[in-house]
């Protein structure tokens, strides 16, 4: 039997040089964190106050040392190393994730009877450098209000009656005045590590940072009607590379300039907001993959082939398509692709 020869790929010289530079920067971040930790140790109070001090010092260091903005992978390593340095000096673990943001950031959380998960959702958000956390309680009949009140600094907007599925996003976005707005839901606990890329990419120039949910979907043959609606909307706007990534899926983040440009009312219909943003030329990108499909809590309203939520989302896409045709004159057709091109695009991971 002929033996198989396994070829081991080696990093290119350019890749090795890049890895070496990153290693040096990571080591420097650790040493800087140690130095800062020894300076702030005596003044440390609560974990929140500690994180605030670390966030401020880390941002100052990054802006001083880097002439060009680091990509997120490097920023993630720098942040982790800096926190390890602070912890090594103070003996206290930094619970948050400092990021070098030039703008201010806020989060909007929509919740409807989410007392079991809301506390954990807010815990993760408090690990991020957010100036404001807005909780929209949408017709809650449980103890969600009391849960939210336990988190100091959180702004609560409580409506006794149900407003509608996505109305809370529009209300929350209208309250905050920050440069970046992160949107998530109270029923899905997403680690801060998976939320941070959305803040960082919007701070870097992206206007609509989408959850790259496509890798968690089945191949095209098994797509449901909702998924095909999402893909079709992106396709007619000549953004096939977005696949089925959509503002209907949390988490996502928007810049304040984009929210102002597309209008608060559009946020109540996520596909419409996405369509308007693309039509107006805002920078829309899929920035990070978060599996919210398996984490999404099952309700009677979102189960089954023709459930209420699915029908609502399909209706939202119809509204988005009408907006594109009536106001932007965008026809609902695209240049034909070959069968192989379609197969590669639809089934790629």
XYZ file of C-alpha atoms in Angstrom:
349
model
C 0.000 0.000 0.000
C 1.346 3.356 -0.972
C 1.827 5.621 2.022
C 0.275 9.053 1.967
C 2.555 12.023 2.302
C 1.111 14.776 4.482
C 2.307 18.226 3.618
C 2.524 20.673 6.475
C 1.903 24.236 5.405
C 4.296 26.746 6.876
C 3.519 30.401 7.590
C 4.756 32.839 5.001
C 7.580 35.206 5.932
C 5.144 38.119 5.919
C 2.793 36.224 8.266
C 5.674 35.405 10.633
C 6.690 39.061 10.747
C 3.115 40.075 11.522
C 2.882 37.445 14.283
C 6.158 38.687 15.761
C 4.932 42.294 15.805
C 1.667 41.264 17.448
C 3.582 39.307 20.073
C 5.697 42.364 20.885
C 2.624 44.588 21.139
C 0.860 42.040 23.355
C 3.847 41.880 25.696
C 4.002 45.664 25.827
C 0.281 45.833 26.635
C 0.794 43.406 29.525
C 3.669 45.472 30.947
C 1.663 48.686 30.567
C -1.257 47.052 32.368
C 1.048 46.037 35.224
C 2.345 49.604 35.528
C -1.118 51.135 35.485
C -2.373 48.539 37.945
C 0.253 49.534 40.510
C -0.800 53.163 40.124
C -4.541 52.677 40.501
C -4.522 49.857 43.077
C -4.958 52.155 46.066
C -7.889 53.968 44.462
C -9.817 50.860 43.401
C -13.358 50.559 44.704
C -16.039 48.457 43.083
C -15.388 46.239 40.066
C -17.295 48.775 37.939
C -15.002 51.604 39.105
C -11.989 49.425 38.399
C -13.192 48.689 34.877
C -13.822 52.376 34.232
C -10.243 53.222 35.253
C -8.825 50.411 33.135
C -10.934 51.416 30.132
C -9.723 55.001 30.323
C -6.049 54.130 30.752
C -6.143 51.429 28.056
C -7.719 53.806 25.523
C -5.133 56.493 26.284
C -2.301 53.997 25.807
C -3.685 52.695 22.490
C -4.257 56.164 21.039
C -0.726 57.152 22.041
C 1.042 54.060 20.736
C -0.833 53.298 17.509
C -0.825 55.710 14.602
C -3.109 53.374 12.636
C -6.137 51.758 14.191
C -5.449 48.074 15.017
C -7.771 45.465 13.544
C -10.131 43.803 15.979
C -8.117 40.588 16.327
C -5.124 42.578 17.540
C -7.312 44.847 19.681
C -8.762 41.752 21.345
C -5.281 40.442 22.184
C -4.121 43.835 23.459
C -7.194 44.197 25.664
C -6.754 40.737 27.146
C -3.037 41.227 27.788
C -3.585 44.649 29.366
C -6.200 43.204 31.738
C -3.879 40.338 32.684
C -1.204 42.900 33.484
C -3.568 44.903 35.698
C -4.689 41.720 37.421
C -1.107 40.602 37.998
C -0.364 43.917 39.690
C -3.555 44.334 41.726
C -4.489 40.747 42.446
C -7.973 41.558 41.143
C -9.388 40.242 37.894
C -10.686 42.826 35.440
C -14.230 41.693 34.655
C -14.784 43.937 31.633
C -13.393 44.195 28.110
C -11.675 47.551 27.529
C -11.710 48.801 23.946
C -10.017 51.786 22.355
C -13.117 53.637 21.146
C -13.000 57.189 19.853
C -16.764 57.601 20.109
C -19.221 56.862 22.912
C -21.366 53.733 22.936
C -24.745 52.704 24.313
C -26.893 49.576 24.295
C -30.626 49.116 23.821
C -32.169 45.973 25.289
C -35.738 45.001 24.445
C -37.424 42.660 26.917
C -40.871 41.156 27.304
C -41.285 38.917 30.365
C -37.592 38.017 30.508
C -37.006 37.943 34.271
C -35.073 34.659 34.049
C -32.475 35.902 31.564
C -32.469 39.715 31.807
C -30.074 39.838 34.771
C -27.472 37.778 32.873
C -27.930 39.880 29.725
C -27.276 43.083 31.668
C -24.279 41.527 33.438
C -22.615 40.951 30.072
C -23.416 44.458 28.812
C -21.866 45.949 31.953
C -18.577 44.322 30.946
C -18.418 46.600 27.891
C -17.365 50.278 27.721
C -20.923 51.591 27.439
C -22.003 55.050 28.503
C -25.676 54.090 28.643
C -27.773 50.930 28.849
C -31.438 51.417 27.958
C -33.883 48.646 28.870
C -37.234 48.774 27.105
C -39.759 46.680 29.045
C -42.432 45.849 26.512
C -45.659 44.879 28.260
C -43.905 42.835 30.965
C -46.181 41.085 33.442
C -43.409 39.394 35.416
C -40.574 40.740 37.614
C -38.408 42.082 34.770
C -38.734 45.623 36.157
C -37.308 44.614 39.547
C -34.501 42.707 37.852
C -33.513 45.740 35.758
C -33.641 48.049 38.788
C -30.914 46.030 40.484
C -28.479 47.242 37.835
C -27.348 50.740 38.766
C -26.950 53.165 35.912
C -29.479 51.372 33.733
C -32.276 53.498 32.266
C -35.615 51.688 32.280
C -38.511 52.539 29.984
C -41.575 50.572 31.082
C -44.715 50.170 28.968
C -47.647 48.291 30.519
C -49.116 47.438 27.123
C -47.347 45.538 24.356
C -45.926 47.975 21.810
C -45.067 45.589 19.028
C -42.158 43.305 18.215
C -39.462 45.865 17.264
C -40.931 49.163 18.442
C -38.663 49.183 21.483
C -35.584 49.519 19.293
C -36.857 52.772 17.859
C -37.746 54.111 21.306
C -34.372 53.195 22.782
C -32.433 54.669 19.875
C -34.363 57.906 20.294
C -33.268 58.221 23.913
C -29.513 57.746 23.582
C -27.227 60.401 22.133
C -24.120 58.255 21.768
C -22.131 57.604 18.595
C -22.675 53.830 18.603
C -25.857 51.979 19.510
C -25.747 48.239 20.179
C -29.050 46.361 19.974
C -29.818 43.061 21.683
C -32.728 41.232 23.303
C -33.433 40.330 26.903
C -34.074 36.657 26.203
C -30.682 35.753 24.692
C -27.577 35.861 26.891
C -24.621 36.784 24.673
C -21.127 36.988 26.227
C -19.513 40.411 26.150
C -16.666 38.929 24.114
C -19.131 38.320 21.276
C -20.684 41.789 21.547
C -17.445 43.778 21.574
C -16.669 43.383 17.824
C -19.902 45.164 16.892
C -18.938 48.240 18.938
C -15.388 48.280 17.621
C -16.306 47.969 13.945
C -18.899 50.757 14.088
C -16.359 52.948 15.867
C -14.027 52.193 12.968
C -16.408 53.395 10.267
C -19.049 50.714 9.707
C -22.557 52.197 9.898
C -24.520 48.947 10.208
C -22.690 46.044 11.846
C -24.626 42.834 11.189
C -24.466 39.459 12.871
C -22.976 37.068 10.286
C -25.597 34.427 10.998
C -25.331 32.687 7.615
C -22.754 30.056 8.739
C -25.324 28.686 11.191
C -27.960 28.190 8.493
C -28.459 25.011 6.450
C -27.667 24.865 2.736
C -29.991 26.688 0.353
C -32.190 23.627 -0.295
C -33.298 23.721 3.338
C -33.767 27.476 3.757
C -37.168 28.530 5.038
C -39.200 31.382 3.542
C -37.896 33.931 6.031
C -34.262 33.155 5.188
C -34.971 33.388 1.459
C -36.625 36.766 2.008
C -33.490 38.020 3.734
C -31.221 36.761 0.962
C -33.451 38.210 -1.746
C -33.450 41.662 -0.161
C -29.646 41.716 -0.051
C -29.444 40.345 -3.594
C -31.568 43.027 -5.233
C -29.434 45.646 -3.514
C -26.354 44.049 -5.099
C -24.980 42.882 -1.750
C -25.000 39.137 -2.305
C -22.017 38.719 0.021
C -24.305 39.539 2.948
C -26.253 36.349 2.193
C -29.062 36.101 4.795
C -27.457 38.459 7.319
C -30.098 40.891 8.494
C -31.103 43.459 11.091
C -33.813 41.003 12.112
C -31.104 39.095 14.010
C -29.416 40.396 17.145
C -26.882 41.476 18.059
C -26.222 44.343 15.712
C -24.963 47.899 16.035
C -25.619 51.134 14.165
C -23.848 54.468 14.020
C -25.742 57.522 15.207
C -25.306 59.163 11.789
C -26.996 56.185 10.138
C -29.882 56.189 12.620
C -30.391 59.889 11.984
C -30.227 59.376 8.224
C -32.653 56.457 7.915
C -35.009 57.756 10.609
C -36.031 56.301 13.958
C -39.339 55.011 12.603
C -37.562 52.655 10.187
C -36.020 50.760 13.108
C -39.479 49.397 13.921
C -39.216 47.412 10.671
C -35.646 45.990 10.655
C -35.574 44.850 6.967
C -36.817 48.277 5.952
C -34.082 49.955 7.996
C -31.485 47.748 6.336
C -32.869 48.417 2.863
C -32.874 52.193 3.397
C -29.334 52.128 4.818
C -28.068 50.228 1.780
C -30.027 52.383 -0.668
C -28.636 55.557 0.898
C -25.066 54.297 0.690
C -24.294 53.697 4.334
C -21.541 51.215 5.060
C -23.171 47.878 5.922
C -21.044 44.866 6.836
C -21.276 41.476 8.535
C -18.682 41.823 11.279
C -18.956 38.794 13.563
C -20.820 35.493 13.847
C -22.975 34.865 16.913
C -25.123 31.749 17.109
C -28.449 33.148 18.264
C -30.410 30.390 16.517
C -29.685 27.692 19.078
C -29.846 30.230 21.938
C -33.168 31.708 20.903
C -35.902 30.824 23.353
C -38.761 28.913 21.768
C -42.230 30.480 21.980
C -45.563 29.387 20.589
C -45.337 32.493 18.393
C -42.074 31.450 16.703
C -42.637 27.718 16.253
C -44.078 25.965 13.239
C -44.010 26.592 9.523
C -46.479 29.496 9.484
C -45.952 31.048 12.913
C -46.804 34.619 13.869
C -43.198 35.854 13.998
C -42.312 34.372 10.605
C -45.390 35.930 8.988
C -44.508 39.291 10.550
C -40.923 39.155 9.225
C -42.163 38.282 5.731
C -44.517 41.243 5.910
C -41.625 43.459 7.024
C -39.668 42.413 3.924
C -42.630 43.233 1.714
C -42.678 46.704 3.271
C -38.939 47.057 2.657
C -39.338 46.074 -1.005
C -42.161 48.571 -1.461
C -39.931 51.284 0.038
C -37.150 50.472 -2.427
C -39.452 50.558 -5.444
C -41.542 53.595 -4.519
C -38.899 55.928 -3.074
C -35.633 54.760 -4.580
C -36.776 53.351 -7.921
C -34.865 50.115 -7.394
C -36.244 47.345 -9.658
C -36.748 43.886 -8.245
C -34.400 42.127 -10.622
C -30.697 41.416 -10.754
C -28.199 40.305 -13.409
C -28.415 36.566 -14.033
C -25.727 34.349 -12.539
C -24.561 30.959 -13.735
C -25.745 27.871 -11.850
C -22.252 27.293 -10.471
C -22.003 30.888 -9.215
C -25.378 30.612 -7.498
C -24.419 27.289 -5.896
C -21.101 28.619 -4.604
C -22.652 31.761 -3.165
C -25.648 30.071 -1.531
C -23.847 27.114 -0.031
C -20.586 28.775 0.972
C -19.642 28.861 4.633
